[in-house]
Coordinates of N, CA and C in Angstrom, one line a residue:
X1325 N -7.0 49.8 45.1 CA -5.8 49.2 44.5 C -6.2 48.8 43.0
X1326 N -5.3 49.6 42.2 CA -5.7 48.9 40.8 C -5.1 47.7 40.1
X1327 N -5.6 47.3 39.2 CA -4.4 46.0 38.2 C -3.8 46.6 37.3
X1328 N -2.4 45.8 37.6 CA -1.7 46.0 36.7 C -2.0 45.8 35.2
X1329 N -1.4 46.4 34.2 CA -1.5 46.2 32.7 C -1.3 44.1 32.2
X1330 N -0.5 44.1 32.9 CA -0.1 42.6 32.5 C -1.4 41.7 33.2
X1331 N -1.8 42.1 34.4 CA -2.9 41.5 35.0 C -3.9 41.1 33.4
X1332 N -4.8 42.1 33.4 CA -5.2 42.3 32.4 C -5.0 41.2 30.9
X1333 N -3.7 41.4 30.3 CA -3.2 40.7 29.7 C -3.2 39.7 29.9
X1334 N -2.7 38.9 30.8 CA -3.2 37.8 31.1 C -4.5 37.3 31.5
X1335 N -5.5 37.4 31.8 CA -6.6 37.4 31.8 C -7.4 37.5 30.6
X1336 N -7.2 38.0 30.1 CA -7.8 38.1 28.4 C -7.1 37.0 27.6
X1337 N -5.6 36.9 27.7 CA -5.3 35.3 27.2 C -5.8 34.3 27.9
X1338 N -5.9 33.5 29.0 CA -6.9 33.2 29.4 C -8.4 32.7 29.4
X1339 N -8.5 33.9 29.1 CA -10.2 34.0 28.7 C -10.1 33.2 27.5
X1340 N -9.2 33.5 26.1 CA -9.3 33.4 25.1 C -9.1 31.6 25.0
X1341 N -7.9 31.0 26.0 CA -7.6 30.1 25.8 C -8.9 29.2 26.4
X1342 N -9.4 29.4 27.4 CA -10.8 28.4 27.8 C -11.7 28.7 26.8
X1343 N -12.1 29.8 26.5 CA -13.0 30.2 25.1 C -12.8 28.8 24.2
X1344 N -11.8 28.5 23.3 CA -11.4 27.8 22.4 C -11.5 26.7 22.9
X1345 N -10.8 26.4 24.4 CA -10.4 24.5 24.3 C -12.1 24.3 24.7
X1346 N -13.2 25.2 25.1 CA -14.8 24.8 25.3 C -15.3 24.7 23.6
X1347 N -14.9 25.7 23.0 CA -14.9 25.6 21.4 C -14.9 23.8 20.9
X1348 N -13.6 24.0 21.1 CA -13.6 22.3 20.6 C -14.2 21.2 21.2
X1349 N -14.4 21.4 22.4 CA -14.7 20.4 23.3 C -16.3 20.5 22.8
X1350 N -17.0 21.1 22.6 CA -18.6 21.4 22.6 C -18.8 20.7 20.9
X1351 N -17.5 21.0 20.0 CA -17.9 20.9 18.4 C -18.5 20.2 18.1
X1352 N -19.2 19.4 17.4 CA -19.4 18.0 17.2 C -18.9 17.8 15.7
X1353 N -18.3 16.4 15.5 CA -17.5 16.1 14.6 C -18.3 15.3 14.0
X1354 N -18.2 15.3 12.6 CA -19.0 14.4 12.0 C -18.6 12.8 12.0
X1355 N -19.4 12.0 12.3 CA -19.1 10.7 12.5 C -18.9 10.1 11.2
X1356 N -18.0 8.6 11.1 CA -18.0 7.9 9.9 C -18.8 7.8 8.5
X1357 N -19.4 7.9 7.8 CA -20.1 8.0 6.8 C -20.3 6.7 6.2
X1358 N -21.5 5.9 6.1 CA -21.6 5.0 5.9 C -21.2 4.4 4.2
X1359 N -20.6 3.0 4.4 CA -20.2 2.8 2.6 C -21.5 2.8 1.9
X1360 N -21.5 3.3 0.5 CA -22.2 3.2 -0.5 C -21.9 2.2 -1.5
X1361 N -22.7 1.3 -1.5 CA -22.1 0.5 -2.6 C -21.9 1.0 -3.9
X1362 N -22.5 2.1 -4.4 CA -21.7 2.5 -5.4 C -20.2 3.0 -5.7
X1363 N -20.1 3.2 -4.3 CA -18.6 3.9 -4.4 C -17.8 3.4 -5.2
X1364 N -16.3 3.7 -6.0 CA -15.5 3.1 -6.5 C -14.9 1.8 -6.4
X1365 N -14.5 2.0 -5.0 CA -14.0 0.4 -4.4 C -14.4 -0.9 -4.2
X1366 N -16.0 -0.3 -4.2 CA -17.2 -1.4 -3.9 C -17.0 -2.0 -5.9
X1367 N -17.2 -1.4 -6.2 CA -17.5 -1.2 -7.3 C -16.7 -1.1 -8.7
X1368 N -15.6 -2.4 -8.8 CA -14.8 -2.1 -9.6 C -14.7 -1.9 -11.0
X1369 N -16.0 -2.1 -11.8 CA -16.4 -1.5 -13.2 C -16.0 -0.3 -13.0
X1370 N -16.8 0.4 -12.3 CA -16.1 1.9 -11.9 C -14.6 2.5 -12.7
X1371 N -13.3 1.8 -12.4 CA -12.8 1.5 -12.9 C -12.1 1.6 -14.4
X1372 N -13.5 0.8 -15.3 CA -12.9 -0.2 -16.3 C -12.3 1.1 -17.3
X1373 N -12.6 2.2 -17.1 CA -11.9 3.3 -18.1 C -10.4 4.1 -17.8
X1374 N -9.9 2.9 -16.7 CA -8.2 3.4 -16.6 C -8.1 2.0 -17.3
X1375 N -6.8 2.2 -18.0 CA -6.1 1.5 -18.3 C -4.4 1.8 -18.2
X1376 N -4.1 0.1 -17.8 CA -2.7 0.4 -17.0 C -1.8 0.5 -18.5
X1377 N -0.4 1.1 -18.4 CA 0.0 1.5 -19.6 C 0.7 -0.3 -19.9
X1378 N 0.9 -0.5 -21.0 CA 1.4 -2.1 -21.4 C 2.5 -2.3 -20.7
X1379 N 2.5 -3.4 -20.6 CA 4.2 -4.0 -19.7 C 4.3 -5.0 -20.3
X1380 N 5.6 -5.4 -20.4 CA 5.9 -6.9 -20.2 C 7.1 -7.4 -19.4
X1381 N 7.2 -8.3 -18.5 CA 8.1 -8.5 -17.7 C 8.5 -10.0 -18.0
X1382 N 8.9 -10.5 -16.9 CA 8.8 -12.1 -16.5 C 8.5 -12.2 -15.2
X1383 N 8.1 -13.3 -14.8 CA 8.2 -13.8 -13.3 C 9.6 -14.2 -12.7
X1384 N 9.3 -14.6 -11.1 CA 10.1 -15.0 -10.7 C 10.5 -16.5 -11.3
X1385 N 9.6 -16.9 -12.1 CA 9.8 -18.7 -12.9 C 10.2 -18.5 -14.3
X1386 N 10.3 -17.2 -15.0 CA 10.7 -16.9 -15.9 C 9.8 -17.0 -17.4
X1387 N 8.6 -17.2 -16.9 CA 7.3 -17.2 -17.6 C 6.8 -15.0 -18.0
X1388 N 6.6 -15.0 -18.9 CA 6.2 -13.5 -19.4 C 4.9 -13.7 -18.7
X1389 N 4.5 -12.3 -18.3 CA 3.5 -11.3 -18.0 C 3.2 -10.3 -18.0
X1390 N 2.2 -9.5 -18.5 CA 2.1 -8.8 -18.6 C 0.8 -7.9 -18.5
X1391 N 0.1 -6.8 -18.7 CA -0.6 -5.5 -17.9 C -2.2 -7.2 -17.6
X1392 N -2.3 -8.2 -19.1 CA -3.2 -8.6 -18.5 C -3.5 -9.0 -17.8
X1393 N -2.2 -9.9 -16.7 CA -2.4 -10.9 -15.5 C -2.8 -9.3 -14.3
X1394 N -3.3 -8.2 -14.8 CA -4.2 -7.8 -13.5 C -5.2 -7.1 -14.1
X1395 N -6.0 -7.5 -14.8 CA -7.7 -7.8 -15.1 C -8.0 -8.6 -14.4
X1396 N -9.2 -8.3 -14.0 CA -9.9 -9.1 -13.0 C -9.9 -9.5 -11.6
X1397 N -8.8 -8.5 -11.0 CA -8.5 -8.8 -9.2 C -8.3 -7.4 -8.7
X1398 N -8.2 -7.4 -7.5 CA -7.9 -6.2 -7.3 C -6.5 -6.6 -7.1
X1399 N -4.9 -6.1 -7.1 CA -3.9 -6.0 -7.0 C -3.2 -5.6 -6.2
X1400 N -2.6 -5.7 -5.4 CA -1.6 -5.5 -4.2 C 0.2 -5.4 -5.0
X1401 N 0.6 -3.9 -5.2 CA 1.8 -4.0 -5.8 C 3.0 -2.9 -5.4
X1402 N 4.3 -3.8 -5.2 CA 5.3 -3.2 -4.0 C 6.3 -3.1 -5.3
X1403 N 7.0 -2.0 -4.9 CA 8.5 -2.3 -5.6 C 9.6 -2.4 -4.5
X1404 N 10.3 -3.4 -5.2 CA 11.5 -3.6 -4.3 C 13.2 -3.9 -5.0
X1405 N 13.8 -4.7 -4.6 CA 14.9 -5.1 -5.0 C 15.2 -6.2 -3.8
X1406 N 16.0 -7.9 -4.1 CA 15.8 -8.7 -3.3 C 17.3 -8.2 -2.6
X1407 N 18.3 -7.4 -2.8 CA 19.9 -7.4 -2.1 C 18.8 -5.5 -0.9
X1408 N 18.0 -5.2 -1.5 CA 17.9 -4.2 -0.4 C 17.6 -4.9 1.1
X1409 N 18.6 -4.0 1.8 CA 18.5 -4.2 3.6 C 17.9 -3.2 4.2
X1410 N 17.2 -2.4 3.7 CA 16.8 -1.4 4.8 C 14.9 -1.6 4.6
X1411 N 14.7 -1.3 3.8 CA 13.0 -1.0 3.5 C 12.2 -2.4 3.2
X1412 N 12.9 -2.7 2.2 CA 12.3 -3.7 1.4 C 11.7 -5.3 2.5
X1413 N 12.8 -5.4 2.9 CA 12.5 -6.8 3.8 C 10.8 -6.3 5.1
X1414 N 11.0 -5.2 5.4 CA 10.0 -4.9 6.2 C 8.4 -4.7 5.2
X1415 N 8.6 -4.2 4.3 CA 7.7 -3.7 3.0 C 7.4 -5.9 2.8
X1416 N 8.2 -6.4 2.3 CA 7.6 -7.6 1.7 C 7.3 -8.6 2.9
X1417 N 7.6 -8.1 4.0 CA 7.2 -9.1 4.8 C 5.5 -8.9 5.7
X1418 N 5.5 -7.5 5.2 CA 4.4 -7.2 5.6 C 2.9 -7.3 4.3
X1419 N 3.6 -7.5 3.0 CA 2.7 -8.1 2.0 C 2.1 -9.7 2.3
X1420 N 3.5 -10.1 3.1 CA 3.1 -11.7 3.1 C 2.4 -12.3 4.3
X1421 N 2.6 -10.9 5.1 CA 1.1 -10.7 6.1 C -0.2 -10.8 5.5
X1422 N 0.0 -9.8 4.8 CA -1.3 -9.3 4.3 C -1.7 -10.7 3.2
X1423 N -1.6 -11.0 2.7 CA -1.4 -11.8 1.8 C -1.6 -13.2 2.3
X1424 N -1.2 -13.6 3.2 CA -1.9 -14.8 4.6 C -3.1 -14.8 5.3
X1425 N -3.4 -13.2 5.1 CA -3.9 -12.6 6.3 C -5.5 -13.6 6.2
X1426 N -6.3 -13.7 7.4 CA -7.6 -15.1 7.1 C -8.4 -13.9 6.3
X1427 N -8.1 -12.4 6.4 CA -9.2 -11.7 6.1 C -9.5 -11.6 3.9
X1428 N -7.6 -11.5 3.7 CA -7.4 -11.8 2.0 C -7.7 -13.6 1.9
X1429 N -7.2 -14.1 2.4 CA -6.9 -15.2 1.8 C -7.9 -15.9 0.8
X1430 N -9.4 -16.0 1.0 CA -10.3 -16.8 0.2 C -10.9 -15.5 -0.8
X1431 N -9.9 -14.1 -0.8 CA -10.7 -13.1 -1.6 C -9.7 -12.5 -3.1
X1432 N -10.5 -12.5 -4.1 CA -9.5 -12.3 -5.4 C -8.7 -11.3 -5.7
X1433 N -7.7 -11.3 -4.6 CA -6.6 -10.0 -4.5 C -5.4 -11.2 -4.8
X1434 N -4.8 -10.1 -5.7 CA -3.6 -10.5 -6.1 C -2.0 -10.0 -5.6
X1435 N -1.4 -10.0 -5.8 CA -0.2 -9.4 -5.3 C 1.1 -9.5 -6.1
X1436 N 1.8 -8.4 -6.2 CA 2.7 -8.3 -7.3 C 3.9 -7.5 -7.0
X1437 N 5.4 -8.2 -7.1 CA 6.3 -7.0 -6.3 C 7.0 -7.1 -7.8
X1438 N 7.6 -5.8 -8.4 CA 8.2 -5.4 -9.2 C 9.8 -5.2 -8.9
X1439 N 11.0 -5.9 -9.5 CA 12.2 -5.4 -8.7 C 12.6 -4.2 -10.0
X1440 N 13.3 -3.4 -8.9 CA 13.4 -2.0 -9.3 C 15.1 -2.2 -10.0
X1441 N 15.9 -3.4 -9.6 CA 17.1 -3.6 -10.6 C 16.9 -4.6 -10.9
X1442 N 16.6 -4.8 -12.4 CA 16.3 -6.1 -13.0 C 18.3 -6.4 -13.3
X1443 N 19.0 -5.8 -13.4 CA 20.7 -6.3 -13.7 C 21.1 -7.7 -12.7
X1444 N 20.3 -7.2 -11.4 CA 21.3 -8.0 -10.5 C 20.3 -9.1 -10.0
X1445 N 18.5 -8.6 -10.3 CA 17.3 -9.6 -9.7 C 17.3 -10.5 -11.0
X1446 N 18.0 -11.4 -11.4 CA 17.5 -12.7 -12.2 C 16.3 -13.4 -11.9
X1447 N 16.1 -14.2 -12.7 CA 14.7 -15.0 -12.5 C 15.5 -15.7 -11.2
X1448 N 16.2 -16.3 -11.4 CA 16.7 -17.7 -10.6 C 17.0 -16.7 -8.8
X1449 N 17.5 -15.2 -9.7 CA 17.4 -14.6 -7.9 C 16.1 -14.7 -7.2
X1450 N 15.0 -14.0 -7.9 CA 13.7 -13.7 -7.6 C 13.0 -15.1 -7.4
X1451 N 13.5 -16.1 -7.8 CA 12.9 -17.2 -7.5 C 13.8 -17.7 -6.2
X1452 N 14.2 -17.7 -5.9 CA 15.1 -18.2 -4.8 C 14.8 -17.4 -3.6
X1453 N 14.3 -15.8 -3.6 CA 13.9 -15.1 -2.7 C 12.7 -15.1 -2.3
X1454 N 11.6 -15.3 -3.5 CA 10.2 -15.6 -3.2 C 9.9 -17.3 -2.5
X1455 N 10.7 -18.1 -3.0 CA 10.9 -19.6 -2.4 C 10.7 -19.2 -0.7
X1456 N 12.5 -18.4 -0.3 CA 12.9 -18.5 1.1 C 11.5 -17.5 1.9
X1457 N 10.5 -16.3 1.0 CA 9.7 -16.3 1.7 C 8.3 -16.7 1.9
X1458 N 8.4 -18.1 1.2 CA 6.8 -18.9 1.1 C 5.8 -18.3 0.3
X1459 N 6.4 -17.5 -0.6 CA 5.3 -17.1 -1.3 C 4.4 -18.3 -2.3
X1460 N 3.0 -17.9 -2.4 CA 1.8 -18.8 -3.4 C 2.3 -18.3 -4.3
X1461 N 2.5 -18.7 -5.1 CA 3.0 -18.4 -6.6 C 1.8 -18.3 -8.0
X1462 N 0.8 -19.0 -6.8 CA -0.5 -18.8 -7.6 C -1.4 -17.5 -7.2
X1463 N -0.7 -16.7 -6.5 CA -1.5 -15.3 -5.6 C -0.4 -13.8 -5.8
X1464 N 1.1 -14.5 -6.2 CA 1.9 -13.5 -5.8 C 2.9 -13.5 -7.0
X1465 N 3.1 -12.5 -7.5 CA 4.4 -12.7 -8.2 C 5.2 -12.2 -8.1
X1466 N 6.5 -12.2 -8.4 CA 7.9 -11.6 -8.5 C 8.2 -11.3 -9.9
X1467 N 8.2 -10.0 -10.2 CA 8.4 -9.9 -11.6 C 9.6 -8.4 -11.7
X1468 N 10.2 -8.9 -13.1 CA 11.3 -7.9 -13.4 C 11.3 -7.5 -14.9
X1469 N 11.7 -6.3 -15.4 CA 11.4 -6.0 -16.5 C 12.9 -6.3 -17.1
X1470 N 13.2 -6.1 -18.2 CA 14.5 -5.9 -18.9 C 15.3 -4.9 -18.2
X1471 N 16.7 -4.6 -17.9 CA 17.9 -4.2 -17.7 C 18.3 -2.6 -18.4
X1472 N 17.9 -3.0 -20.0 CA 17.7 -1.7 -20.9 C 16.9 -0.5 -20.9
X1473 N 15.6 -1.1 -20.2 CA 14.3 0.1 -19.9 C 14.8 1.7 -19.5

């Protein structure tokens, strides 16, 4: 009794498929690679040859700032708008996670949310939204540029 053509066929896919899932199963993957303190991150001189392009804005207290208040930290920075309902409230609530978090808290990270409509984000808005969500004002700012940009 012979096999049929499809017999065959299937059996060779088959073959092919245990071939491969032993393939992977056998590979070995390379494991985590330990940090180098030189790396960039570690290492923020690394760095000191970007420069961010000039800004000037205001805060949410209506005090100017600009590219200098982020020399010297590393920066955490969102754009938002305070009337957005879809993204934004999950995006800034999860900064003010991070931003509480025991892991940032005693370390020199800063945090900065930019609103993307300065027409309708006033100082007195952005201050009234950063109020309602507890933001340090000494860690975090709310800043908006000019309307004209």
């Amino acid at each position: 009794m012979s096999k049929s053509p499809i017999f065959w066929v299937v059996s060779a896919v088959a073959g092919l498929l245990l071939a491969l899932i032993a393939t992977i199963l056998t590979t070995q993957r390379p494991g985590p690679r330990p940090i180098d303190p030189n790396t960039p991150l570690m290492n923020p001189a690394a760095y000191s040859s970007m420069e961010i392009v000039p800004f000037s804005m205001v805060d949410q207290n209506g005090n100017p700032i600009d590219n200098s208040a982020l020399r010297g930290n590393w920066t955490v920075m969102s754009f938002m708008f305070t009337h957005c309902v879809l993204a934004c409230p999950t995006l800034q609530g999860n900064m003010y996670r991070l931003a509480e978090s025991q892991t940032l808290r005693n370390e020199p990270v800063r945090f900065m949310s930019v609103s993307m409509d300065p027409e309708n984000d006033t100082v007195e808005r952005l201050n009234r939204y950063a109020s309602d969500m507890g933001v340090n004002y000494d860690r975090w700012k709310l800043v908006r540029g000019e309307a004209d940009l």
